[in-house]
Short mmCIF file of C-alpha atoms in Angstrom, two decimals:
data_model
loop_
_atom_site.label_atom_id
_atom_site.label_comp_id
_atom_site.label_asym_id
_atom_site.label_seq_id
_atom_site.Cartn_x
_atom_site.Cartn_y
_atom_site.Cartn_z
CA UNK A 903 0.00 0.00 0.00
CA UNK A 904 1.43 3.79 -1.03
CA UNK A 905 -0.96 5.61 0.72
CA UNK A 906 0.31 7.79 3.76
CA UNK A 907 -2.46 6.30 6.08
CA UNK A 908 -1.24 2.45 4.85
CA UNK A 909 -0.36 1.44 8.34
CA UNK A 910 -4.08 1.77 9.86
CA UNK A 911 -5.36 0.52 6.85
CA UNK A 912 -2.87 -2.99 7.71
CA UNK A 913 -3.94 -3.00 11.04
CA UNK A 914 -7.83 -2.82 9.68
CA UNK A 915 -7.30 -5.74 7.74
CA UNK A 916 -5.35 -7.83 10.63
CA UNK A 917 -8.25 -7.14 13.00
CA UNK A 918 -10.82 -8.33 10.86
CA UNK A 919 -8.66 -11.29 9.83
CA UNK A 920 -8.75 -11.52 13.02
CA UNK A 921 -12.23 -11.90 14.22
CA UNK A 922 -12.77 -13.68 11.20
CA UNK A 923 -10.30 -16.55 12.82
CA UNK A 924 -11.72 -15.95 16.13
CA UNK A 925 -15.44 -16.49 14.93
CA UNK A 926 -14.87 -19.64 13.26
CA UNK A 927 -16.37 -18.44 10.34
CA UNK A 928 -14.40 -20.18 7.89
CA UNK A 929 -13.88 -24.12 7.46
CA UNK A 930 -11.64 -25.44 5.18
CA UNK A 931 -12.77 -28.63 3.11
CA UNK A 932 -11.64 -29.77 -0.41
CA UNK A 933 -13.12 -28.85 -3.34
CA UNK A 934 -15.24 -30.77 -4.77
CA UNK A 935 -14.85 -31.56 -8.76
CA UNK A 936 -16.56 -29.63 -11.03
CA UNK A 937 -16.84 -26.96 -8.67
CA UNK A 938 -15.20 -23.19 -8.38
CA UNK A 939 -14.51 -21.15 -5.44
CA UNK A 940 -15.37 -17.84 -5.15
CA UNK A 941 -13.39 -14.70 -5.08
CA UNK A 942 -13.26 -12.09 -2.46
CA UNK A 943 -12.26 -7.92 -1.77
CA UNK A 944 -11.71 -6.07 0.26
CA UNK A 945 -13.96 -3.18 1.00
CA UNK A 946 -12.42 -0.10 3.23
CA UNK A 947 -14.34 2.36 4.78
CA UNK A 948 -12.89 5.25 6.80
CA UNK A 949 -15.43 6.70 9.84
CA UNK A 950 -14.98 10.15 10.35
CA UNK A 951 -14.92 12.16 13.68
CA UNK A 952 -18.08 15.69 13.87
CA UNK A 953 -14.68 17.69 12.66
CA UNK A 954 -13.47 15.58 10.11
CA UNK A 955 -10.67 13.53 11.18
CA UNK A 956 -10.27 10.38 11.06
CA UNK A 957 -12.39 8.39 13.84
CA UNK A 958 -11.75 4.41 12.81
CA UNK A 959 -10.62 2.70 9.92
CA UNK A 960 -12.84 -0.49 9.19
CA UNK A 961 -11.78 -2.91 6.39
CA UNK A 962 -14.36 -6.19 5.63
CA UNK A 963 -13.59 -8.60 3.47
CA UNK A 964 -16.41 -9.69 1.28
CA UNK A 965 -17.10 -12.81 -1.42
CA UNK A 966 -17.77 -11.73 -5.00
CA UNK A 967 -21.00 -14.03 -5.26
CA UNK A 968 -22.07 -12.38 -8.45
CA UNK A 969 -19.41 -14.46 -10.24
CA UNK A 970 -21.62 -17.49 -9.82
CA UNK A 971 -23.73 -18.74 -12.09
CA UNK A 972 -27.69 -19.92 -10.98
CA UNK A 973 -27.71 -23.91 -11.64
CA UNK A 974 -23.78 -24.15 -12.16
CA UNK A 975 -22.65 -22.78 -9.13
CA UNK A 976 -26.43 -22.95 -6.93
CA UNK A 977 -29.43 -24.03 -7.15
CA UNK A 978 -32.92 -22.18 -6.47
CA UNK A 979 -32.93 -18.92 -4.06
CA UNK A 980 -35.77 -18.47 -1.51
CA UNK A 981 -36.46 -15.15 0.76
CA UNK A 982 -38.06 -16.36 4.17
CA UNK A 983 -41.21 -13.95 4.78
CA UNK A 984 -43.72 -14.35 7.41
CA UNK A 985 -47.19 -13.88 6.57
CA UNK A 986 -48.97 -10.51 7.86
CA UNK A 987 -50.75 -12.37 9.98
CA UNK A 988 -48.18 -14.45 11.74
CA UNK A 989 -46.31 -10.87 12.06
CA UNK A 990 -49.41 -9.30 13.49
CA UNK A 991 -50.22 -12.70 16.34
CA UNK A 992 -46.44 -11.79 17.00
CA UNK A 993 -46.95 -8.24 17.89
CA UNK A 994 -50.61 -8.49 19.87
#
């Protein structure tokens, strides 16, 4: 990295590395035949302070899933919704 804030940047990316480890979100198998893995990026986002300075600098690392292809890479999506009803016996 050239940039002159490059160290908190590095120290972003080792936290969320990190928490990533700590979380267990990852486990590693094989890959199965036939089958591609998907890519990831990093996304950085710098929080500012009222006056403008710098506050925190977050990086996240996120999957490119919109390199997969439907019925290659997945099969079928689905969007769990409640009913209105169900929501509204929830609420009374």
């Amino acid at each position: 990295m050239a940039s002159s804030e490059a160290k908190q940047w590095k120290e972003a990316i080792k936290s969320e590395m990190d928490s990533i480890v700590s979380n267990g979100t990852w486990v590693l198998v094989d890959l199965p035949l036939g089958c591609t893995t998907i890519g990831c990026k990093w996304i950085f986002k710098k929080k500012l302070k009222p006056d403008g300075s710098a506050d925190m600098f977050k990086a996240r690392l996120v999957a490119k899933c919109f390199r997969q292809n439907e019925e290659i890479d997945y099969f079928g999506t689905y969007s769990p919704v409640a009913r209105l009803t169900i929501i509204r016996v929830l609420i009374a």
